[in-house]
Amino acid sequence: MATTTAPGPVRPAGRPAQDGPPRPRGRRTVRRTYLPYLLLVPAALLELGIHVVPMLVGVWMSLLELTQFHIRDWSTAPFTGFENYRVTFDFGSATGKDLLHSFWVTALYTTLSVGFSWMLGLAAAVFLQRPFKGRALLRTLFLTPYALPVYTAVITWTFMFQRDTGLVNHALDQLGLIDGANPPFWLIGENSFVALLIVSVWKSWPFAFLCLMAGLQNVPPELYEASAIDGANFWRRLRDVTLPMLRPVNQVLLLVLFLWTFNDFNTPYVLFGGSAPRQADLISIHIYQSSFVTWNFGLGSAMSVALLLFLLVVTAVYLLVTNRRREHA
Amino acid sequence: MRESTGERWARRIVLSLLTLFVLAPLYVMVSSGLKPLRDVQGAFTWLPSRVTFQPFVDMWQTVPLGRYLVNSLLVASSAAVISVAIAIFAAFAISRYRFRGRQLFSVTVLSTQMFPGILFLLPLFLIYVNLGNVTGIELYASRLGLTITYLTFSLPFSIWMLVGYFDSIPRGLDEAAQVDGAGPLRTLFQVILPTAVPGIVAVTVYAFMTAWGEVLFASVMTDENSRTLAVGLQGYATQYNVYWNQAMAASVVVSIPVVIGFLALQRYFVAGLTAGAVK
């Protein structure tokens, strides 16, 4: 990093260390031992107060019958044990069926969004490796969606997806791809999933690009030179040099993208305004609806805990598999 | 290594398509903000029938954008400054000391990033409401509550990025200062902080962006008085009319500070965000 400048001679000569103020030995040792913990206290307290304690409370809440009657003073809410979990996992009932549906929607959404974001990010990073005129400009432009506040980006997409006044139908009509007299709806029905996916990819791929670009900077050019001498073409170089060198970056990147996308609330919330169409009913929106709209916080908490457990298991398995593969490599 | 003709064309085509994809919403945002209302209420046009700055004037009246802007500025900047101040101490401890629980702390703090926001939202909502009832401290629907919440969102990433920056500062500097008789805190303030200024600025902007762009908690934890831009911007869709041109104009104004801040500091972001991932 270019940020650390060499300081030159820090200490003027002729002031031996022993000249420092004499310090009682005991106090010094105590400070040595406790100082790091002391420095961590503020951060630890905040994390505890805003993340850890609410999480434990959330687990407790999932065991209560916490409806609108008990919101004001939730210590009076009746304890119902695993009743909320029974409802959550009762896939025969309407509640469980809807939840399962939104789980599959979210799984498909996450797979496609992470897949496309990764591919676009990789393509951009690979093609921007070689210096050419306008490279710096493109690099900056490609990072802009990452910098934009989510809601301004999504509101703009909402406008673009409007049936009669939006850019999307207008452009498709000009290209002759749709019947201009009877343009499709994008924010309701089947198409809403596609619309949601496009917005999500637009928002996520710059992050993949950023990480992959940084990863490519660590690939020594000699590797490419050598493979070029061997007569490797573009795809061979990608497969044999680029991708293996990117493996550590990919491991972290794919996990982070997966977690962000699976938990994504902002995109559907702003795009559809709180109640998503069934085809695009992501799990976080679904839990939000179950909690704040139907006022069943106990059930919402049970669903959240189930979601967290699922994500923990997936993450643990992913880390085990990728680490094992790394050891074998 | 030469680029083959096929590769050159592939590069041009892929990069052109990506440019179009990225630019389309940016173009719509800027150009629609300059359109009169009848333009955005009719069929989409690539160019405004008449360029007008009226949406940039009217947008302050249609919704109380000024108040939302002040709320967002107060919440996001206090959350950013406080979280970075706290992260500096934590990052210093992690970067410069080997102590029991160091690994555990890092892992715990970072893993809070993976938890679904909705999981904290419900309990935090109830905790804030109940705390308000019991102690009288208004955390629910107040800027204070939102600030405290937001500053913990950026905290883990801020710590992570700062550890990366601090690690890149040679230990020799610390030791020289200590030989001079400086204690750990003086070393932090007089040696490490001045050297890490660009990194600290980048982390502050990152923390600001996190708070500036948050939607979920803003939509539940605010009322009319404490509402932030994230929720307020949805007010341009009224019962009678959708003022798309004003919504786009407001989006431009709201985006400009963070986009400029990000682009100016992107070099340091790339270094900070990837420090952990690449190693």
Coordinates of C-alpha atoms in Angstrom, one line a residue:
Chain A
M1 CA 0.0 0.0 0.0
A2 CA 1.3 3.5 -0.9
T3 CA -0.1 5.0 2.3
T4 CA 2.8 4.2 4.6
T5 CA 5.6 6.7 4.1
A6 CA 9.1 6.0 5.4
P7 CA 9.5 8.2 8.5
G8 CA 13.2 8.8 8.4
P9 CA 15.1 8.8 11.6
V10 CA 12.3 8.7 14.2
R11 CA 14.5 9.3 17.3
P12 CA 17.1 11.9 17.5
A13 CA 20.3 10.3 18.7
G14 CA 21.6 10.7 22.2
R15 CA 18.5 9.9 24.2
P16 CA 18.9 6.4 25.5
A17 CA 15.8 4.5 26.4
Q18 CA 16.7 4.3 30.1
D19 CA 16.2 8.0 30.4
G20 CA 12.5 7.6 30.1
P21 CA 10.4 8.2 33.2
P22 CA 11.0 5.4 35.6
R23 CA 7.9 3.2 35.9
P24 CA 6.9 0.9 38.7
R25 CA 7.4 -2.6 37.3
G26 CA 4.2 -4.1 38.6
R27 CA 1.9 -1.4 37.1
R28 CA 3.6 -1.9 33.8
T29 CA 3.0 -5.6 33.7
V30 CA -0.7 -5.1 34.6
R31 CA -1.1 -2.6 31.8
R32 CA 0.6 -4.9 29.4
T33 CA -1.8 -7.7 30.3
Y34 CA -5.0 -5.9 30.5
L35 CA -4.5 -3.2 27.8
P36 CA -5.7 -5.2 24.8
Y37 CA -8.9 -6.3 26.6
L38 CA -9.5 -2.7 27.7
L39 CA -9.2 -1.5 24.1
L40 CA -11.7 -4.1 23.0
V41 CA -14.3 -3.2 25.7
P42 CA -16.3 -0.6 23.8
A43 CA -16.5 -2.7 20.6
A44 CA -17.4 -5.8 22.6
L45 CA -20.1 -4.0 24.6
L46 CA -21.8 -2.7 21.5
E47 CA -21.6 -6.0 19.6
L48 CA -23.0 -7.6 22.7
G49 CA -25.8 -5.1 23.2
I50 CA -26.9 -4.8 19.5
H51 CA -26.1 -8.2 18.1
V52 CA -25.6 -10.9 20.7
V53 CA -28.2 -10.0 23.3
P54 CA -31.0 -9.3 20.7
M55 CA -30.1 -12.7 19.1
L56 CA -30.6 -14.5 22.4
V57 CA -33.8 -12.5 23.0
G58 CA -34.9 -13.5 19.5
V59 CA -34.4 -17.2 20.4
W60 CA -36.4 -16.6 23.5
M61 CA -39.1 -14.8 21.6
S62 CA -39.5 -17.7 19.2
L63 CA -40.7 -19.7 22.2
L64 CA -43.5 -17.2 23.1
E65 CA -46.9 -16.5 21.7
L66 CA -46.0 -13.0 20.9
T67 CA -48.9 -11.4 19.0
Q68 CA -50.2 -7.8 19.0
F69 CA -51.8 -8.3 22.4
H70 CA -48.4 -8.7 24.1
I71 CA -46.2 -6.3 22.2
R72 CA -46.5 -3.5 24.7
D73 CA -45.2 -5.7 27.5
W74 CA -43.8 -8.9 26.1
S75 CA -43.0 -10.4 29.5
T76 CA -46.7 -11.3 29.7
A77 CA -46.6 -13.3 26.5
P78 CA -47.5 -16.9 27.2
F79 CA -44.7 -19.5 26.8
T80 CA -45.6 -21.9 24.1
G81 CA -42.4 -24.0 23.8
F82 CA -41.8 -25.2 20.3
E83 CA -45.3 -24.4 19.0
N84 CA -43.9 -21.6 16.6
Y85 CA -41.4 -24.1 15.2
R86 CA -44.1 -26.7 14.7
V87 CA -46.1 -24.1 12.7
T88 CA -42.9 -23.0 10.8
F89 CA -42.1 -26.6 9.8
D90 CA -45.6 -27.8 9.2
F91 CA -45.3 -27.8 5.4
G92 CA -48.8 -29.2 5.1
S93 CA -50.4 -26.0 6.5
A94 CA -50.8 -22.7 4.6
T95 CA -48.1 -21.0 6.7
G96 CA -45.6 -23.7 6.3
K97 CA -46.3 -24.1 2.6
D98 CA -45.8 -20.4 1.9
L99 CA -42.6 -20.4 3.9
L100 CA -41.2 -23.4 2.0
H101 CA -42.2 -21.7 -1.3
S102 CA -40.3 -18.6 -0.4
F103 CA -37.3 -20.7 0.7
W104 CA -37.1 -22.2 -2.8
V105 CA -37.6 -18.8 -4.4
T106 CA -34.8 -17.5 -2.3
A107 CA -32.5 -20.5 -3.0
L108 CA -33.0 -20.1 -6.8
Y109 CA -32.6 -16.3 -6.6
T110 CA -29.4 -16.6 -4.6
T111 CA -27.9 -19.3 -6.9
L112 CA -28.6 -17.2 -10.1
S113 CA -27.7 -13.9 -8.6
V114 CA -24.4 -15.0 -7.2
G115 CA -23.6 -17.0 -10.3
F116 CA -24.2 -14.1 -12.7
S117 CA -22.6 -11.6 -10.4
W118 CA -19.5 -13.8 -10.2
M119 CA -19.3 -14.4 -14.0
L120 CA -19.8 -10.7 -14.9
G121 CA -17.2 -9.7 -12.2
L122 CA -14.7 -12.3 -13.5
A123 CA -15.3 -11.2 -17.2
A124 CA -14.7 -7.5 -16.3
A125 CA -11.7 -8.2 -14.1
V126 CA -10.0 -10.5 -16.8
F127 CA -10.7 -8.0 -19.6
L128 CA -9.5 -5.1 -17.6
Q129 CA -6.2 -6.8 -16.7
R130 CA -4.5 -5.6 -19.9
P131 CA -3.7 -1.8 -20.1
F132 CA -5.7 0.1 -22.8
K133 CA -7.1 3.5 -23.3
G134 CA -10.1 4.2 -21.1
R135 CA -9.3 1.4 -18.6
A136 CA -9.2 3.6 -15.6
L137 CA -12.5 5.2 -16.6
L138 CA -14.3 1.8 -17.0
R139 CA -12.9 0.6 -13.7
T140 CA -14.4 3.6 -12.0
L141 CA -17.7 3.3 -13.8
F142 CA -18.0 -0.4 -13.0
L143 CA -17.6 0.4 -9.3
T144 CA -20.3 3.1 -9.3
P145 CA -23.3 0.7 -8.6
Y146 CA -21.5 -0.5 -5.5
A147 CA -21.1 3.1 -4.2
L148 CA -24.7 4.1 -4.9
P149 CA -27.1 3.9 -2.0
V150 CA -29.2 0.7 -2.5
Y151 CA -32.6 2.5 -2.4
T152 CA -31.7 5.1 -5.0
A153 CA -30.5 2.4 -7.4
V154 CA -33.6 0.2 -6.7
I155 CA -36.0 3.1 -7.0
T156 CA -34.5 3.9 -10.4
W157 CA -35.0 0.3 -11.5
T158 CA -38.6 0.4 -10.2
F159 CA -39.1 3.3 -12.6
M160 CA -37.4 1.5 -15.4
F161 CA -39.6 -1.5 -15.0
Q162 CA -42.9 0.5 -15.1
R163 CA -45.1 -1.0 -17.7
D164 CA -46.1 2.1 -19.6
T165 CA -43.5 4.7 -18.7
G166 CA -40.4 2.6 -18.1
L167 CA -37.2 2.3 -20.1
V168 CA -37.3 -1.5 -20.2
N169 CA -40.5 -1.9 -22.2
H170 CA -39.6 1.1 -24.4
A171 CA -36.2 -0.4 -25.3
L172 CA -37.6 -3.9 -25.9
D173 CA -40.3 -2.4 -28.1
Q174 CA -37.7 -0.4 -30.1
L175 CA -35.7 -3.6 -30.6
G176 CA -38.9 -5.4 -31.7
L177 CA -38.8 -7.9 -28.9
I178 CA -42.2 -7.2 -27.5
D179 CA -45.6 -6.1 -28.7
G180 CA -45.6 -2.4 -28.0
A181 CA -49.4 -2.2 -27.9
N182 CA -49.5 -4.7 -25.1
P183 CA -46.3 -4.5 -23.1
P184 CA -45.6 -7.0 -20.3
F185 CA -45.8 -6.2 -16.6
W186 CA -42.4 -6.6 -14.8
L187 CA -43.2 -5.9 -11.1
I188 CA -46.1 -8.3 -10.8
G189 CA -46.5 -11.9 -12.0
E190 CA -43.9 -14.2 -13.5
N191 CA -41.6 -11.5 -14.6
S192 CA -41.2 -10.1 -11.1
F193 CA -38.6 -12.8 -10.4
V194 CA -36.6 -11.8 -13.5
A195 CA -36.8 -8.1 -12.6
L196 CA -35.6 -8.8 -9.0
L197 CA -32.7 -10.9 -10.3
I198 CA -31.6 -8.2 -12.8
V199 CA -31.6 -5.5 -10.1
S200 CA -29.7 -7.8 -7.7
V201 CA -27.0 -8.7 -10.2
W202 CA -26.6 -5.0 -11.2
K203 CA -26.0 -4.2 -7.5
S204 CA -23.8 -7.2 -6.6
W205 CA -21.5 -7.8 -9.6
P206 CA -19.3 -4.7 -8.9
F207 CA -18.3 -6.2 -5.6
A208 CA -17.3 -9.4 -7.3
F209 CA -15.4 -7.4 -9.9
L210 CA -13.6 -5.4 -7.1
C211 CA -12.4 -8.5 -5.2
L212 CA -11.5 -10.5 -8.4
M213 CA -9.6 -7.5 -9.8
A214 CA -7.5 -7.3 -6.5
G215 CA -7.0 -11.1 -6.7
L216 CA -5.7 -10.8 -10.3
Q217 CA -3.1 -8.3 -9.2
N218 CA -1.4 -11.1 -7.3
V219 CA -1.0 -13.3 -10.4
P220 CA 2.6 -13.1 -11.6
P221 CA 2.7 -12.1 -15.3
E222 CA 5.4 -14.8 -15.9
L223 CA 2.7 -17.5 -15.5
Y224 CA 0.8 -16.0 -18.5
E225 CA 4.0 -15.7 -20.5
A226 CA 4.9 -19.3 -19.8
S227 CA 1.5 -20.6 -20.8
A228 CA 1.5 -18.4 -23.9
I229 CA 4.8 -20.0 -24.9
D230 CA 3.2 -23.3 -24.4
G231 CA 0.6 -22.2 -26.9
A232 CA -2.3 -22.0 -24.4
N233 CA -5.3 -20.1 -25.8
F234 CA -7.6 -17.8 -23.9
W235 CA -9.7 -20.5 -22.3
R236 CA -6.7 -22.7 -21.3
R237 CA -5.1 -19.7 -19.7
L238 CA -8.3 -18.9 -17.8
R239 CA -8.7 -22.5 -16.7
D240 CA -5.0 -23.3 -15.9
V241 CA -3.7 -20.0 -14.6
T242 CA -6.3 -17.5 -13.7
L243 CA -8.9 -19.6 -11.9
P244 CA -6.5 -21.6 -9.8
M245 CA -4.7 -18.4 -8.7
L246 CA -8.1 -16.8 -7.8
R247 CA -9.2 -19.7 -5.6
P248 CA -8.6 -18.1 -2.2
V249 CA -10.4 -14.9 -3.3
N250 CA -13.3 -17.0 -4.7
Q251 CA -13.7 -18.9 -1.5
V252 CA -14.4 -15.8 0.5
L253 CA -16.2 -13.9 -2.2
L254 CA -18.7 -16.6 -3.0
L255 CA -19.5 -17.1 0.7
V256 CA -20.0 -13.4 1.3
L257 CA -22.1 -13.0 -1.8
F258 CA -24.2 -16.0 -0.8
L259 CA -24.9 -14.7 2.7
W260 CA -25.7 -11.2 1.5
T261 CA -28.0 -12.3 -1.3
F262 CA -29.8 -14.9 0.8
N263 CA -30.5 -12.3 3.5
D264 CA -31.3 -9.6 1.0
F265 CA -34.2 -7.5 2.1
N266 CA -33.5 -4.1 0.6
T267 CA -33.9 -5.0 -3.1
P268 CA -37.3 -6.6 -2.9
Y269 CA -38.6 -4.2 -0.3
V270 CA -37.8 -1.1 -2.3
L271 CA -38.7 -2.7 -5.7
F272 CA -42.0 -4.1 -4.7
G273 CA -42.9 -1.8 -1.7
G274 CA -43.1 -4.2 1.2
S275 CA -45.3 -7.0 -0.2
A276 CA -43.5 -8.9 -2.9
P277 CA -45.4 -10.9 -5.6
R278 CA -45.5 -14.6 -4.9
Q279 CA -43.0 -15.4 -7.6
A280 CA -40.5 -13.1 -5.9
D281 CA -41.3 -13.6 -2.3
L282 CA -37.9 -13.7 -0.7
I283 CA -37.5 -15.2 2.7
S284 CA -36.5 -12.0 4.5
I285 CA -39.5 -10.2 3.1
H286 CA -41.7 -13.2 4.0
I287 CA -40.5 -13.1 7.6
Y288 CA -40.9 -9.3 7.7
Q289 CA -44.5 -9.8 6.5
S290 CA -45.2 -12.5 9.0
S291 CA -43.9 -10.3 11.9
F292 CA -44.8 -6.8 11.2
V293 CA -47.9 -7.1 9.0
T294 CA -49.7 -9.9 10.7
W295 CA -48.2 -9.0 14.0
N296 CA -47.0 -12.5 15.0
F297 CA -43.5 -11.8 16.3
G298 CA -43.1 -15.2 17.9
L299 CA -43.6 -17.0 14.6
G300 CA -41.4 -14.4 12.8
S301 CA -38.6 -15.1 15.4
A302 CA -38.9 -18.9 15.0
M303 CA -38.6 -18.4 11.2
S304 CA -35.6 -16.2 11.7
V305 CA -33.9 -18.7 14.0
A306 CA -34.6 -21.5 11.5
L307 CA -33.1 -19.3 8.7
L308 CA -30.0 -18.6 10.8
L309 CA -29.5 -22.3 11.6
F310 CA -29.7 -23.1 7.9
L311 CA -27.2 -20.5 7.0
L312 CA -24.8 -21.7 9.8
V313 CA -25.0 -25.2 8.5
V314 CA -24.4 -24.2 4.9
T315 CA -21.5 -22.0 5.9
A316 CA -19.9 -24.7 8.1
V317 CA -20.2 -27.3 5.4
Y318 CA -18.8 -24.9 2.8
L319 CA -15.8 -24.0 5.0
L320 CA -15.1 -27.6 5.7
V321 CA -15.3 -28.6 2.0
T322 CA -13.2 -25.7 0.7
N323 CA -10.6 -26.1 3.4
R324 CA -10.3 -29.8 2.8
R325 CA -9.9 -29.2 -0.9
R326 CA -7.2 -26.7 -0.1
E327 CA -5.3 -29.2 2.1
H328 CA -5.5 -31.8 -0.6
A329 CA -4.3 -29.5 -3.4
Chain B
M1 CA 2.1 -11.6 -24.5
R2 CA 0.0 -10.5 -27.6
E3 CA -3.7 -10.2 -27.6
S4 CA -5.3 -12.2 -30.4
T5 CA -7.9 -10.6 -32.7
G6 CA -10.6 -12.7 -31.3
E7 CA -9.7 -11.8 -27.7
R8 CA -9.7 -8.1 -28.6
W9 CA -13.2 -8.3 -30.0
A10 CA -14.4 -10.4 -27.1
R11 CA -13.0 -7.8 -24.8
R12 CA -14.7 -4.9 -26.7
I13 CA -18.1 -6.6 -26.8
V14 CA -18.1 -7.8 -23.2
L15 CA -16.9 -4.4 -21.8
S16 CA -19.4 -2.5 -24.0
L17 CA -22.3 -4.6 -22.8
L18 CA -21.3 -4.2 -19.2
T19 CA -21.0 -0.5 -19.7
L20 CA -24.5 -0.3 -21.1
F21 CA -25.8 -2.4 -18.2
V22 CA -24.2 -0.1 -15.6
L23 CA -25.0 3.1 -17.4
A24 CA -28.7 2.5 -18.1
P25 CA -30.0 3.3 -14.6
L26 CA -27.5 6.1 -14.1
Y27 CA -28.7 7.7 -17.3
V28 CA -32.4 7.3 -16.4
M29 CA -31.7 8.8 -12.9
V30 CA -30.0 11.9 -14.2
S31 CA -32.0 12.5 -17.4
S32 CA -35.4 11.9 -15.7
G33 CA -34.5 14.3 -13.0
L34 CA -34.3 16.9 -15.7
K35 CA -37.7 16.1 -17.3
P36 CA -41.0 17.9 -16.8
L37 CA -43.7 15.9 -15.1
R38 CA -45.7 15.1 -18.2
D39 CA -42.6 13.5 -19.7
V40 CA -42.2 10.9 -17.0
Q41 CA -46.0 10.2 -16.9
G42 CA -46.1 9.4 -20.6
A43 CA -44.3 6.8 -22.6
F44 CA -40.6 6.7 -21.9
T45 CA -38.4 9.0 -24.0
W46 CA -34.6 8.9 -24.2
L47 CA -34.4 12.7 -24.1
P48 CA -36.4 15.2 -22.1
S49 CA -38.9 17.2 -24.2
R50 CA -37.5 20.2 -22.4
V51 CA -34.7 20.3 -19.9
T52 CA -35.9 21.7 -16.6
F53 CA -34.5 22.0 -13.1
Q54 CA -37.9 22.3 -11.6
P55 CA -37.9 18.7 -10.1
F56 CA -34.8 19.7 -8.1
V57 CA -36.8 22.6 -6.7
D58 CA -40.2 20.9 -6.2
M59 CA -38.7 17.8 -4.6
W60 CA -38.2 19.7 -1.3
Q61 CA -41.9 20.4 -1.1
T62 CA -43.5 17.1 -2.2
V63 CA -41.9 15.3 0.7
P64 CA -40.0 16.9 3.7
L65 CA -36.8 16.0 2.0
G66 CA -34.8 18.6 4.0
R67 CA -35.7 16.9 7.3
Y68 CA -34.9 13.5 6.0
L69 CA -31.6 14.7 4.7
V70 CA -30.7 16.2 8.0
N71 CA -31.7 13.0 9.8
S72 CA -29.7 10.9 7.5
L73 CA -26.7 13.2 7.7
L74 CA -26.8 13.3 11.5
V75 CA -27.3 9.5 11.9
A76 CA -24.8 8.4 9.3
S77 CA -22.0 10.8 10.3
S78 CA -22.3 10.2 14.0
A79 CA -22.5 6.4 13.4
A80 CA -19.5 6.6 11.1
V81 CA -17.3 8.7 13.4
I82 CA -18.1 6.8 16.6
S83 CA -17.8 3.4 15.0
V84 CA -14.4 4.3 13.5
A85 CA -13.2 5.7 16.9
I86 CA -14.2 2.5 18.6
A87 CA -12.8 0.4 15.8
I88 CA -9.4 2.1 16.0
F89 CA -8.8 0.9 19.6
A90 CA -10.0 -2.6 18.8
A91 CA -7.9 -2.8 15.6
F92 CA -4.9 -1.5 17.5
A93 CA -5.3 -4.3 20.1
I94 CA -5.7 -7.0 17.5
S95 CA -2.9 -5.7 15.3
R96 CA -0.3 -5.1 18.0
Y97 CA -1.0 -7.5 20.8
R98 CA -1.1 -11.3 21.0
F99 CA -3.6 -12.2 23.8
R100 CA -5.9 -14.9 24.7
G101 CA -9.3 -14.6 23.0
R102 CA -7.9 -12.5 20.1
Q103 CA -9.0 -15.1 17.5
L104 CA -12.3 -15.7 19.2
F105 CA -13.1 -12.0 19.3
S106 CA -12.3 -11.5 15.6
V107 CA -14.3 -14.5 14.5
T108 CA -17.3 -13.6 16.7
V109 CA -17.4 -10.0 15.5
L110 CA -17.0 -10.9 11.8
S111 CA -19.6 -13.6 12.0
T112 CA -22.3 -11.2 13.1
Q113 CA -22.1 -10.0 9.5
M114 CA -23.6 -13.2 8.3
F115 CA -26.7 -13.1 10.5
P116 CA -29.9 -12.1 8.8
G117 CA -30.8 -8.5 9.7
I118 CA -34.4 -9.6 10.3
L119 CA -33.1 -11.7 13.2
F120 CA -31.9 -8.7 15.2
L121 CA -34.7 -6.4 14.0
L122 CA -37.6 -8.0 15.9
P123 CA -35.9 -8.3 19.3
L124 CA -34.1 -4.9 19.0
F125 CA -37.4 -3.3 18.1
L126 CA -39.0 -4.8 21.3
I127 CA -36.0 -4.1 23.4
Y128 CA -36.0 -0.4 22.3
V129 CA -39.7 -0.1 22.9
N130 CA -39.5 -1.7 26.3
L131 CA -36.4 0.2 27.4
G132 CA -38.2 3.4 26.4
N133 CA -41.2 2.4 28.6
V134 CA -39.0 1.5 31.6
T135 CA -36.3 4.1 31.6
G136 CA -37.7 6.9 29.5
I137 CA -34.7 6.8 27.1
E138 CA -36.2 7.2 23.7
L139 CA -34.4 4.7 21.5
Y140 CA -37.3 3.5 19.4
A141 CA -38.1 5.9 16.5
S142 CA -35.3 8.2 17.5
R143 CA -32.1 9.2 15.8
L144 CA -30.1 8.1 18.8
G145 CA -31.4 4.6 18.6
L146 CA -30.8 4.4 14.9
T147 CA -27.3 5.8 15.3
I148 CA -26.4 3.2 18.0
T149 CA -27.8 0.4 15.8
Y150 CA -26.0 1.6 12.7
L151 CA -22.6 2.1 14.3
T152 CA -22.6 -1.6 15.2
F153 CA -23.3 -2.6 11.5
S154 CA -20.1 -1.0 10.2
L155 CA -18.0 -1.9 13.3
P156 CA -16.9 -5.4 12.3
F157 CA -15.9 -4.4 8.8
S158 CA -14.2 -1.2 10.1
I159 CA -12.2 -3.3 12.6
W160 CA -11.2 -5.8 9.9
M161 CA -10.1 -3.1 7.4
L162 CA -8.2 -1.1 10.1
V163 CA -6.4 -4.2 11.2
G164 CA -5.2 -4.6 7.6
Y165 CA -4.0 -1.0 7.5
F166 CA -2.3 -1.1 10.9
D167 CA -0.6 -4.4 10.0
S168 CA 1.0 -2.7 7.1
I169 CA 2.7 -0.1 9.4
P170 CA 6.1 -1.4 10.3
R171 CA 6.6 -2.5 13.9
G172 CA 9.9 -0.7 13.9
L173 CA 8.0 2.6 14.2
D174 CA 6.3 1.4 17.4
E175 CA 9.5 0.1 18.9
A176 CA 11.3 3.4 18.1
A177 CA 8.5 5.3 19.9
Q178 CA 8.6 3.0 22.8
V179 CA 12.3 3.4 23.1
D180 CA 11.6 7.1 23.3
G181 CA 9.4 6.4 26.3
A182 CA 6.0 6.5 24.6
G183 CA 3.4 4.3 26.2
P184 CA 1.0 2.1 24.0
L185 CA -1.6 4.8 23.7
R186 CA 0.9 7.5 22.8
T187 CA 2.3 5.2 20.2
L188 CA -1.2 4.7 18.8
F189 CA -2.0 8.4 18.7
Q190 CA 1.4 9.8 17.6
V191 CA 2.8 7.0 15.4
I192 CA 0.0 4.8 14.0
L193 CA -2.9 7.2 13.6
P194 CA -0.9 9.8 11.6
T195 CA 0.5 7.1 9.3
A196 CA -2.9 5.4 8.7
V197 CA -4.8 8.6 7.9
P198 CA -5.9 7.6 4.4
G199 CA -7.0 4.2 5.6
I200 CA -9.0 5.8 8.5
V201 CA -10.7 8.2 6.1
A202 CA -11.6 5.4 3.8
V203 CA -13.0 3.3 6.6
T204 CA -15.0 6.4 7.8
V205 CA -16.5 6.8 4.4
Y206 CA -17.3 3.1 4.3
A207 CA -19.1 3.4 7.6
F208 CA -21.0 6.4 6.4
M209 CA -22.1 4.6 3.3
T210 CA -23.4 1.7 5.3
A211 CA -25.6 3.9 7.4
W212 CA -26.6 6.1 4.5
G213 CA -27.9 3.2 2.5
E214 CA -29.6 1.1 5.2
V215 CA -33.3 0.4 4.5
L216 CA -34.6 -2.4 6.8
F217 CA -34.0 -0.8 10.2
A218 CA -34.8 2.6 8.9
S219 CA -38.2 1.5 7.8
V220 CA -39.2 0.0 11.2
M221 CA -37.2 2.0 13.7
T222 CA -38.2 5.5 12.6
D223 CA -41.3 7.7 12.7
E224 CA -42.2 10.8 10.7
N225 CA -39.7 13.0 12.7
S226 CA -36.7 10.6 12.6
R227 CA -37.3 9.2 9.1
T228 CA -34.2 8.9 7.0
L229 CA -33.8 9.2 3.2
A230 CA -33.9 5.5 2.7
V231 CA -37.6 5.5 3.7
G232 CA -38.4 9.1 2.9
L233 CA -37.6 8.8 -0.8
Q234 CA -40.5 6.4 -1.2
G235 CA -42.8 9.3 -0.5
Y236 CA -42.7 10.5 -4.1
A237 CA -45.2 7.8 -4.9
T238 CA -48.4 9.5 -3.4
Q239 CA -51.9 8.3 -3.6
Y240 CA -52.7 10.5 -6.5
N241 CA -49.5 10.8 -8.4
V242 CA -46.0 9.3 -8.8
Y243 CA -43.5 12.1 -9.1
W244 CA -40.9 10.1 -10.9
N245 CA -38.9 13.1 -12.0
Q246 CA -38.6 14.4 -8.5
A247 CA -37.8 10.9 -7.1
M248 CA -35.0 10.7 -9.6
A249 CA -33.8 14.2 -8.9
A250 CA -33.8 13.4 -5.2
S251 CA -31.9 10.2 -5.9
V252 CA -29.2 12.1 -7.7
V253 CA -28.8 14.5 -4.8
V254 CA -28.7 11.7 -2.3
S255 CA -26.2 9.7 -4.3
I256 CA -23.7 12.4 -5.1
P257 CA -22.0 12.7 -1.7
V258 CA -21.3 8.9 -1.3
V259 CA -20.4 8.3 -4.9
I260 CA -17.9 11.2 -4.9
G261 CA -16.5 10.0 -1.5
F262 CA -16.2 6.5 -2.7
L263 CA -14.7 7.2 -6.1
A264 CA -12.1 9.6 -4.5
L265 CA -11.0 6.9 -2.1
Q266 CA -11.6 3.8 -4.2
R267 CA -7.8 3.0 -4.2
Y268 CA -7.9 2.7 -0.4
F269 CA -11.1 0.8 -0.4
V270 CA -9.8 -1.8 -2.8
A271 CA -6.8 -2.2 -0.5
G272 CA -8.8 -2.4 2.7
L273 CA -11.7 -4.5 1.5
T274 CA -9.5 -7.1 0.0
A275 CA -6.7 -7.2 2.5
G276 CA -8.4 -10.0 4.4
A277 CA -9.8 -11.8 1.3
V278 CA -6.6 -12.0 -0.7
K279 CA -4.2 -13.1 2.0

